[in-house]
Tab-separated table of C-alpha atoms in Angstrom:
chain	number	residue	atom	x	y	z
K	1	UNK	CA	21.117	-23.891	-3.153
K	2	UNK	CA	17.530	-23.526	-1.968
K	3	UNK	CA	16.262	-20.092	-1.071
K	4	UNK	CA	15.447	-19.722	2.628
K	5	UNK	CA	11.870	-18.702	3.396
K	6	UNK	CA	10.920	-16.014	5.854
K	7	UNK	CA	9.498	-17.447	9.078
K	8	UNK	CA	5.760	-18.025	8.556
K	9	UNK	CA	6.263	-16.274	5.212
K	10	UNK	CA	4.689	-16.763	1.820
K	11	UNK	CA	6.484	-18.687	-0.946
K	12	UNK	CA	6.858	-15.413	-2.869
K	13	UNK	CA	8.647	-13.794	0.071
K	14	UNK	CA	12.160	-15.118	0.117
K	15	UNK	CA	15.648	-14.008	0.965
K	16	UNK	CA	18.257	-13.932	-1.772
K	17	UNK	CA	21.588	-13.043	-0.223
K	18	UNK	CA	20.519	-9.989	1.757
K	19	UNK	CA	17.453	-8.974	-0.293
K	20	UNK	CA	13.887	-9.584	0.783
K	21	UNK	CA	11.147	-9.283	-1.829
K	22	UNK	CA	7.484	-9.444	-0.818
K	23	UNK	CA	4.806	-9.391	-3.526
K	24	UNK	CA	1.258	-8.145	-3.087
K	25	UNK	CA	-1.095	-10.991	-2.167
K	26	UNK	CA	-4.050	-10.772	-4.605
K	27	UNK	CA	-6.345	-12.757	-2.290
K	28	UNK	CA	-6.203	-9.940	0.259
K	29	UNK	CA	-7.726	-7.577	-2.306
K	30	UNK	CA	-10.870	-9.668	-2.935
K	31	UNK	CA	-12.867	-8.125	-0.091
K	32	UNK	CA	-11.878	-4.612	-1.123
K	33	UNK	CA	-12.725	-5.299	-4.771
K	34	UNK	CA	-16.118	-6.911	-4.132
K	35	UNK	CA	-17.143	-4.292	-1.572
K	36	UNK	CA	-16.162	-1.481	-3.946
K	37	UNK	CA	-17.996	-3.043	-6.876
K	38	UNK	CA	-21.181	-3.740	-4.906
K	39	UNK	CA	-21.283	-0.269	-3.333
K	40	UNK	CA	-20.351	1.356	-6.644
K	41	UNK	CA	-23.110	-0.424	-8.522
K	42	UNK	CA	-25.636	0.382	-5.803
K	43	UNK	CA	-24.771	4.091	-5.612
K	44	UNK	CA	-24.251	4.615	-9.353
K	45	UNK	CA	-27.550	2.874	-10.116
K	46	UNK	CA	-29.328	4.755	-7.362
K	47	UNK	CA	-27.931	8.056	-8.556
K	48	UNK	CA	-29.035	7.298	-12.094
K	49	UNK	CA	-32.553	6.445	-10.903
K	50	UNK	CA	-32.722	9.673	-8.873
K	51	UNK	CA	-31.526	11.690	-11.862
K	52	UNK	CA	-34.089	10.172	-14.224
K	53	UNK	CA	-37.177	9.726	-12.040
K	54	UNK	CA	-36.454	11.524	-8.774
K	55	UNK	CA	-38.113	14.658	-7.495
K	56	UNK	CA	-35.281	15.512	-5.042
K	57	UNK	CA	-33.278	17.565	-7.497
K	58	UNK	CA	-30.353	17.026	-9.776
K	59	UNK	CA	-27.650	17.883	-7.237
K	60	UNK	CA	-28.466	14.955	-4.962
K	61	UNK	CA	-28.629	12.532	-7.904
K	62	UNK	CA	-25.277	13.738	-9.239
K	63	UNK	CA	-23.698	13.386	-5.773
K	64	UNK	CA	-24.978	9.820	-5.324
K	65	UNK	CA	-23.960	8.860	-8.865
K	66	UNK	CA	-20.475	10.390	-8.320
K	67	UNK	CA	-20.042	8.408	-5.104
K	68	UNK	CA	-20.922	5.228	-7.012
K	69	UNK	CA	-18.442	6.109	-9.771
K	70	UNK	CA	-15.732	6.633	-7.119
K	71	UNK	CA	-16.407	3.195	-5.612
K	72	UNK	CA	-16.328	1.591	-9.071
K	73	UNK	CA	-13.008	3.330	-9.797
K	74	UNK	CA	-11.516	2.076	-6.505
K	75	UNK	CA	-12.691	-1.456	-7.296
K	76	UNK	CA	-11.149	-1.330	-10.777
K	77	UNK	CA	-7.893	0.138	-9.427
K	78	UNK	CA	-7.571	-2.556	-6.749
K	79	UNK	CA	-8.417	-5.240	-9.312
K	80	UNK	CA	-5.558	-3.955	-11.465
K	81	UNK	CA	-3.161	-4.042	-8.517
K	82	UNK	CA	-4.175	-7.590	-7.614
K	83	UNK	CA	-3.736	-8.773	-11.238
K	84	UNK	CA	-0.311	-7.153	-11.656
K	85	UNK	CA	0.993	-8.443	-8.280
K	86	UNK	CA	3.673	-5.763	-7.911
K	87	UNK	CA	6.466	-6.032	-5.379
K	88	UNK	CA	4.938	-4.498	-2.258
K	89	UNK	CA	8.304	-4.158	-0.527
K	90	UNK	CA	11.948	-4.884	-1.308
K	91	UNK	CA	14.570	-4.624	1.393
K	92	UNK	CA	18.264	-5.001	0.605
K	93	UNK	CA	21.670	-3.670	1.675
K	94	UNK	CA	21.081	-0.427	-0.256
K	95	UNK	CA	17.674	0.447	1.201
K	96	UNK	CA	13.954	-0.091	0.692
K	97	UNK	CA	11.722	0.215	-2.351
K	98	UNK	CA	8.520	-1.201	-3.825
K	99	UNK	CA	4.926	-0.372	-4.695
K	100	UNK	CA	4.215	1.173	-1.297
K	101	UNK	CA	7.655	2.678	-0.701
K	102	UNK	CA	9.590	4.921	-3.080
K	103	UNK	CA	13.281	4.075	-3.311
K	104	UNK	CA	15.066	5.218	-0.175
K	105	UNK	CA	18.571	4.403	1.029
K	106	UNK	CA	19.292	3.398	4.602
K	107	UNK	CA	21.169	6.709	5.044
K	108	UNK	CA	17.854	8.530	4.492
K	109	UNK	CA	15.961	6.397	7.044
K	110	UNK	CA	16.030	7.756	10.597
K	111	UNK	CA	13.829	5.128	12.234
K	112	UNK	CA	11.893	1.954	11.420
K	113	UNK	CA	8.859	0.825	13.379
K	114	UNK	CA	5.628	-1.126	13.509
K	115	UNK	CA	2.424	0.897	13.733
K	116	UNK	CA	-0.796	-0.862	14.733
K	117	UNK	CA	-1.496	-4.491	15.589
K	118	UNK	CA	-2.538	-7.726	13.878
K	119	UNK	CA	-3.855	-7.335	10.317
K	120	UNK	CA	-4.007	-3.545	10.749
K	121	UNK	CA	-0.281	-3.300	11.408
K	122	UNK	CA	2.095	-1.510	9.077
K	123	UNK	CA	5.843	-1.399	8.655
K	124	UNK	CA	6.667	2.299	8.876
K	125	UNK	CA	9.715	4.432	8.123
K	126	UNK	CA	10.650	7.885	9.416
K	127	UNK	CA	13.073	9.797	7.214
K	128	UNK	CA	15.794	12.296	8.120
K	129	UNK	CA	14.802	14.691	5.318
K	130	UNK	CA	11.393	14.024	3.797
K	131	UNK	CA	11.680	17.139	1.601
K	132	UNK	CA	14.621	15.537	-0.234
K	133	UNK	CA	12.469	12.464	-1.005
K	134	UNK	CA	9.534	14.616	-2.144
K	135	UNK	CA	11.827	16.552	-4.487
K	136	UNK	CA	12.761	13.256	-6.208
K	137	UNK	CA	9.148	12.159	-6.671
K	138	UNK	CA	7.715	12.904	-10.100
K	139	UNK	CA	3.996	13.284	-9.425
K	140	UNK	CA	1.928	15.250	-6.949
K	141	UNK	CA	0.084	12.037	-6.019
K	142	UNK	CA	3.376	10.365	-5.041
K	143	UNK	CA	4.361	13.420	-2.970
K	144	UNK	CA	0.944	13.364	-1.282
K	145	UNK	CA	1.541	9.713	-0.301
K	146	UNK	CA	4.529	10.708	1.826
K	147	UNK	CA	2.468	13.391	3.564
K	148	UNK	CA	-0.708	11.410	4.230
K	149	UNK	CA	0.759	8.505	6.164
K	150	UNK	CA	-0.543	9.425	9.567
K	151	UNK	CA	-0.154	11.855	12.424
K	152	UNK	CA	2.531	9.830	14.208
K	153	UNK	CA	5.326	11.301	12.092
K	154	UNK	CA	5.940	8.249	9.938
K	155	UNK	CA	6.696	9.179	6.348
K	156	UNK	CA	6.396	5.806	4.590
K	157	UNK	CA	3.962	2.972	5.362
K	158	UNK	CA	3.644	-0.620	4.082
K	159	UNK	CA	0.351	-2.185	5.269
K	160	UNK	CA	0.222	-5.774	6.540
K	161	UNK	CA	-3.200	-6.133	4.910
K	162	UNK	CA	-1.750	-6.669	1.432
K	163	UNK	CA	1.075	-9.099	2.331
K	164	UNK	CA	1.430	-12.625	3.665
K	165	UNK	CA	4.643	-11.988	5.574
K	166	UNK	CA	4.108	-10.738	9.153
K	167	UNK	CA	5.191	-7.168	9.775
K	168	UNK	CA	7.276	-8.314	12.742
K	169	UNK	CA	9.462	-10.415	10.419
K	170	UNK	CA	9.834	-7.529	7.972
K	171	UNK	CA	10.691	-5.197	10.844
K	172	UNK	CA	13.416	-7.508	12.152
K	173	UNK	CA	14.955	-7.852	8.688
K	174	UNK	CA	14.777	-4.099	8.014
K	175	UNK	CA	16.373	-3.335	11.392
K	176	UNK	CA	19.217	-5.754	10.633
K	177	UNK	CA	19.886	-4.175	7.233
K	178	UNK	CA	19.576	-0.633	8.610
K	179	UNK	CA	22.068	-1.378	11.402
K	180	UNK	CA	24.508	-2.989	8.942
K	181	UNK	CA	24.402	0.094	6.705
K	182	UNK	CA	25.427	2.472	9.522
């Protein structure tokens, strides 16, 4: 039996029984990677030049060099993500999980929504008890990710920018699974 594709979806995004798996699209990371590498090289090189030959002082050179190193790190990190192609989002009868979403059951999800429009849209989740999720997370960085998702009160966010499947299709599927779990 052939696997049905999501409407307007990528070949990697397919339904198997009730599960939807969407992988990260590495082509979407190219702009981020190249921008980070170009800016990182520019700032790191500029900071080095200021440190060696500049008269402005060491603090300014260190700051510029550090900014360049940060951009280079972000470029390398995004390159690693695009090479690994992790599952960005997995929706099934039990709940949601993936690279951008820690494992949550539908009982923990209070509301599902779409935040933003077009390529800036995100599939977002509001949880009943976010403290319970944070207690399960192993690292401070993972706990920070559930805090820093925006002022609208959404606890988990999956950006459209990194996927080929439209957020509206993911939203409809998540709503169907969430309603079936109640």
